[in-house]
């Protein structure tokens, strides 16, 4: 068996599904605290969220009513004031997840906390079902605008993933059955075809598209510039949560002075979500070991996020 089985799949297909990353006990625990966080957000008690019908930041400061779809995401699970923060941090910084990420970004383990930390704490959010109506995200690549020409796409794809490796790993970790993510396998290594380029933003079917189906405890790690979109089924207002998916990303600490443009792109992708506003607070330490603090320090070194702009519009 290949020592880079997950990386091989990611490089070939643009995504890799890992089954049973969480135990049944962990699934139940994280689902419980995710439900608390979601209820708090839906009822106006948490100010960081993603709202229907908006797809990308910046986000409104007031959630729309359930009759208009409400929210489809809860932001900043690692924020010092987030209920359940310690448990969310235990998940985000777990060996089960970080070991996969080390493989995907080509980072050697941090020698049990000794020496420089190769990984950067980035984002940890929660994707949830909108209320009363369905919601869809348009076809997109996270860091490359749809206005890019074929030549620009190829150049930017190569720059984002030199040698087939990204400088970060992004994942969805399901706590409920989830078949919301739709991808076009292999599209992370090529420009869009004429069919893809001319398709409607919410085209229900593109050639070779695949619905990524996850059961509770399963995770999909995917190249953020694979051509993808999301289809989120609505739930009854006030009813049981039908989608609770942990959405995280972890970066590779870029130290090479020649990679200033890569660092700028990654800083914008992360800091546009507002994490820089709180990550350096006096109460932001996790208290669960040395490695999370080193990863947090690497994020602090990115900056506050002032003036970085936004990757995509809409």
XYZ file of C-alpha atoms in Angstrom:
314
model
C 0.000 0.000 0.000
C 1.275 3.454 -0.919
C 2.540 5.595 1.953
C 0.786 8.529 0.262
C -2.513 6.818 -0.545
C -4.612 9.869 0.325
C -2.323 12.277 -1.528
C -2.321 10.017 -4.591
C -6.119 10.116 -4.705
C -6.232 13.884 -4.117
C -3.746 14.565 -6.896
C -5.533 12.233 -9.314
C -9.176 13.093 -8.619
C -9.061 16.399 -6.746
C -10.668 14.877 -3.654
C -10.329 11.897 -1.326
C -12.992 10.421 0.963
C -11.886 8.903 4.266
C -14.469 6.728 5.953
C -15.023 6.468 9.724
C -12.604 9.220 10.712
C -14.678 9.677 13.882
C -15.875 6.988 16.292
C -19.613 6.625 17.085
C -19.009 8.232 20.492
C -17.217 11.204 18.899
C -19.985 11.605 16.317
C -22.629 11.831 19.038
C -20.583 14.278 21.113
C -19.707 16.617 18.257
C -23.248 16.498 16.895
C -24.570 17.557 20.287
C -22.270 20.572 20.628
C -22.739 21.484 16.950
C -26.503 21.529 17.521
C -26.043 23.879 20.485
C -23.871 26.223 18.390
C -26.362 26.172 15.506
C -29.376 26.843 17.730
C -27.549 29.742 19.373
C -26.750 31.191 15.937
C -30.239 30.721 14.503
C -31.754 32.521 17.508
C -29.434 35.539 17.289
C -27.003 34.564 20.052
C -23.904 34.167 17.848
C -22.917 36.968 15.436
C -20.723 34.998 13.020
C -22.608 33.120 10.301
C -23.183 32.543 6.589
C -26.563 33.703 5.335
C -28.921 32.740 2.532
C -28.733 33.761 -0.306
C -25.126 35.008 -0.079
C -22.353 32.639 -1.117
C -19.104 34.433 -0.251
C -17.919 36.946 2.392
C -18.417 39.593 3.594
C -21.488 38.347 5.454
C -24.394 40.409 6.783
C -24.450 41.174 10.493
C -28.096 40.169 10.951
C -29.372 36.717 9.941
C -32.374 36.677 7.605
C -35.601 35.180 8.983
C -36.249 31.461 8.596
C -38.929 32.265 6.020
C -36.111 33.545 3.760
C -33.801 30.612 4.446
C -31.932 31.959 7.473
C -28.341 30.742 7.779
C -26.376 27.996 6.068
C -23.227 28.180 8.157
C -21.823 28.961 11.615
C -18.419 30.681 11.613
C -15.484 30.585 14.036
C -15.920 27.390 16.059
C -12.490 28.090 17.627
C -13.461 31.583 18.848
C -12.860 32.045 22.603
C -16.568 32.734 23.199
C -17.941 29.790 21.192
C -19.851 27.262 23.348
C -18.063 23.908 23.134
C -14.858 25.543 21.938
C -12.564 23.120 23.787
C -14.251 20.110 22.163
C -14.194 21.725 18.723
C -10.472 22.432 19.220
C -9.842 18.813 20.236
C -11.380 17.760 16.931
C -9.583 20.340 14.785
C -6.154 19.631 16.298
C -6.652 15.861 16.543
C -3.938 13.513 15.322
C -6.485 11.740 13.103
C -7.033 14.927 11.069
C -3.575 16.508 11.264
C -1.827 13.302 10.149
C -3.901 13.285 6.948
C -3.166 16.970 6.399
C 0.573 16.439 6.879
C 0.468 13.893 4.093
C -1.605 16.076 1.766
C 0.564 19.204 2.106
C 3.903 17.384 2.352
C 4.654 18.477 5.909
C 6.775 16.212 8.064
C 5.465 15.615 11.616
C 6.493 18.243 14.138
C 8.682 15.843 16.162
C 6.322 15.714 19.132
C 6.288 19.485 19.519
C 10.018 20.049 19.075
C 11.314 22.428 16.457
C 9.362 24.628 14.053
C 5.681 23.893 13.501
C 4.980 23.227 9.822
C 1.201 23.707 9.975
C -0.928 26.834 10.362
C -4.244 27.033 12.164
C -6.714 28.478 9.646
C -10.500 28.089 9.762
C -13.030 25.805 11.440
C -16.692 26.392 10.630
C -19.964 24.501 10.492
C -22.193 23.993 7.439
C -25.893 23.573 8.246
C -29.232 23.206 6.493
C -31.109 26.405 5.615
C -34.635 26.629 6.994
C -37.858 26.417 4.960
C -36.144 26.416 1.546
C -33.302 24.844 -0.405
C -30.101 26.768 -1.159
C -27.476 26.249 -3.834
C -23.937 27.494 -4.403
C -22.893 28.202 -7.958
C -20.110 26.340 -9.744
C -16.770 27.807 -8.692
C -13.136 27.366 -7.765
C -12.322 28.908 -4.381
C -9.343 31.052 -5.441
C -9.838 31.548 -9.188
C -12.640 33.786 -10.524
C -14.983 32.481 -13.203
C -13.882 35.395 -15.435
C -10.398 33.852 -15.836
C -9.442 32.835 -19.351
C -8.282 29.284 -20.047
C -4.678 30.487 -20.073
C -5.152 32.333 -16.779
C -6.804 29.277 -15.235
C -3.894 27.020 -16.142
C -1.372 29.532 -14.829
C -3.215 30.020 -11.539
C -3.891 26.306 -11.031
C -0.179 25.594 -11.449
C 0.715 28.425 -9.075
C -1.800 27.286 -6.432
C -0.663 23.642 -6.543
C 3.008 23.444 -7.626
C 4.068 19.850 -8.141
C 0.486 18.803 -7.507
C 0.425 19.936 -3.871
C -1.561 22.750 -2.318
C -0.217 24.837 0.546
C -3.298 23.928 2.594
C -5.790 21.105 3.061
C -9.549 21.661 3.137
C -12.165 19.211 4.343
C -15.804 18.507 5.167
C -16.381 16.192 8.144
C -19.978 14.979 8.365
C -21.907 14.575 11.619
C -25.148 13.768 9.749
C -25.608 12.052 6.368
C -24.407 14.560 3.784
C -24.525 14.589 -0.007
C -24.264 18.335 -0.519
C -20.868 18.598 -2.253
C -20.771 18.110 -6.028
C -17.411 17.973 -7.828
C -16.039 17.411 -11.318
C -13.194 14.911 -10.757
C -9.894 15.926 -12.333
C -10.959 19.525 -13.016
C -8.320 20.795 -10.530
C -5.618 20.045 -13.125
C -7.093 21.649 -16.237
C -8.896 24.668 -17.590
C -12.665 24.479 -17.899
C -14.046 22.862 -21.020
C -16.247 24.930 -23.330
C -19.282 23.190 -21.840
C -18.226 24.105 -18.301
C -17.295 27.657 -19.220
C -20.641 28.260 -20.955
C -22.776 26.500 -18.337
C -25.266 28.414 -16.234
C -23.981 29.262 -12.725
C -26.376 26.744 -11.128
C -26.322 24.176 -13.933
C -27.805 21.009 -12.351
C -25.577 18.662 -14.309
C -22.112 18.947 -15.825
C -20.449 16.035 -17.645
C -18.659 13.655 -15.241
C -19.878 15.459 -12.120
C -20.016 13.382 -8.933
C -22.037 13.798 -5.727
C -19.800 13.150 -2.716
C -21.873 11.095 -0.285
C -20.761 11.053 3.346
C -22.102 9.163 6.328
C -21.617 10.459 9.899
C -17.918 10.285 10.748
C -16.765 10.367 7.106
C -14.621 13.184 5.734
C -13.810 14.445 2.258
C -10.565 16.349 1.724
C -10.614 18.263 -1.551
C -8.534 20.603 -3.656
C -10.119 24.013 -3.176
C -9.754 24.742 -6.897
C -11.575 21.671 -8.142
C -14.704 22.785 -10.002
C -17.410 22.295 -7.393
C -20.662 23.562 -5.952
C -23.044 22.830 -3.070
C -26.725 21.890 -2.946
C -28.228 22.262 0.526
C -31.665 20.838 1.259
C -33.753 22.963 3.577
C -35.213 21.740 6.846
C -38.397 22.522 8.743
C -38.284 25.713 10.788
C -37.425 24.802 14.374
C -37.044 21.142 13.426
C -34.168 18.742 14.041
C -30.873 19.669 12.410
C -30.497 17.612 9.227
C -27.049 18.815 8.228
C -24.132 19.400 10.583
C -20.843 19.274 8.696
C -17.565 20.514 10.139
C -15.750 22.510 7.469
C -12.081 23.087 8.175
C -8.810 24.047 6.572
C -5.225 23.858 7.789
C -2.289 25.536 6.062
C 1.362 24.806 5.430
C 3.623 27.426 6.978
C 5.241 29.166 3.995
C 8.691 30.399 5.010
C 10.351 30.818 1.627
C 10.834 34.534 0.930
C 10.342 33.823 -2.783
C 6.770 32.692 -2.154
C 5.432 36.132 -1.229
C 2.606 35.946 -3.764
C 1.532 32.518 -2.517
C 1.530 33.814 1.054
C -0.560 36.810 0.015
C -3.154 34.611 -1.725
C -3.431 32.275 1.251
C -3.639 35.145 3.744
C -6.540 36.650 1.789
C -8.367 33.301 1.576
C -8.148 32.846 5.350
C -8.255 36.356 6.795
C -11.210 37.485 4.638
C -13.388 35.511 7.088
C -12.434 37.722 10.056
C -10.399 35.204 12.065
C -7.670 37.827 12.499
C -10.028 39.879 14.665
C -9.822 37.458 17.593
C -7.011 34.927 17.123
C -4.485 37.036 19.059
C -6.789 37.846 21.995
C -5.489 37.234 25.508
C -8.111 34.511 26.011
C -7.521 32.788 22.657
C -5.082 30.152 23.965
C -6.476 26.621 23.842
C -4.743 25.029 26.810
C -4.648 21.586 25.204
C -0.969 21.277 24.390
C 1.916 23.006 22.694
C 1.114 22.218 19.075
C -2.195 24.130 18.872
C -0.429 27.203 20.274
C 2.335 26.993 17.684
C -0.224 26.617 14.904
C -2.159 29.589 16.291
C 1.062 31.642 16.415
C 1.627 30.855 12.739
C -1.837 32.246 11.973
C -1.161 35.379 14.038
C 1.954 35.912 11.922
C -0.293 36.149 8.824
C -1.641 39.483 10.082
C -4.976 40.927 11.120
C -6.596 40.750 7.700
C -7.005 44.484 7.251
C -7.054 45.363 3.576
C -6.633 41.805 2.229
C -9.844 41.951 0.184
C -11.964 38.976 -0.896
C -11.187 35.986 -3.119
C -14.577 35.862 -4.875
C -17.686 38.027 -5.119
C -21.313 37.116 -4.580
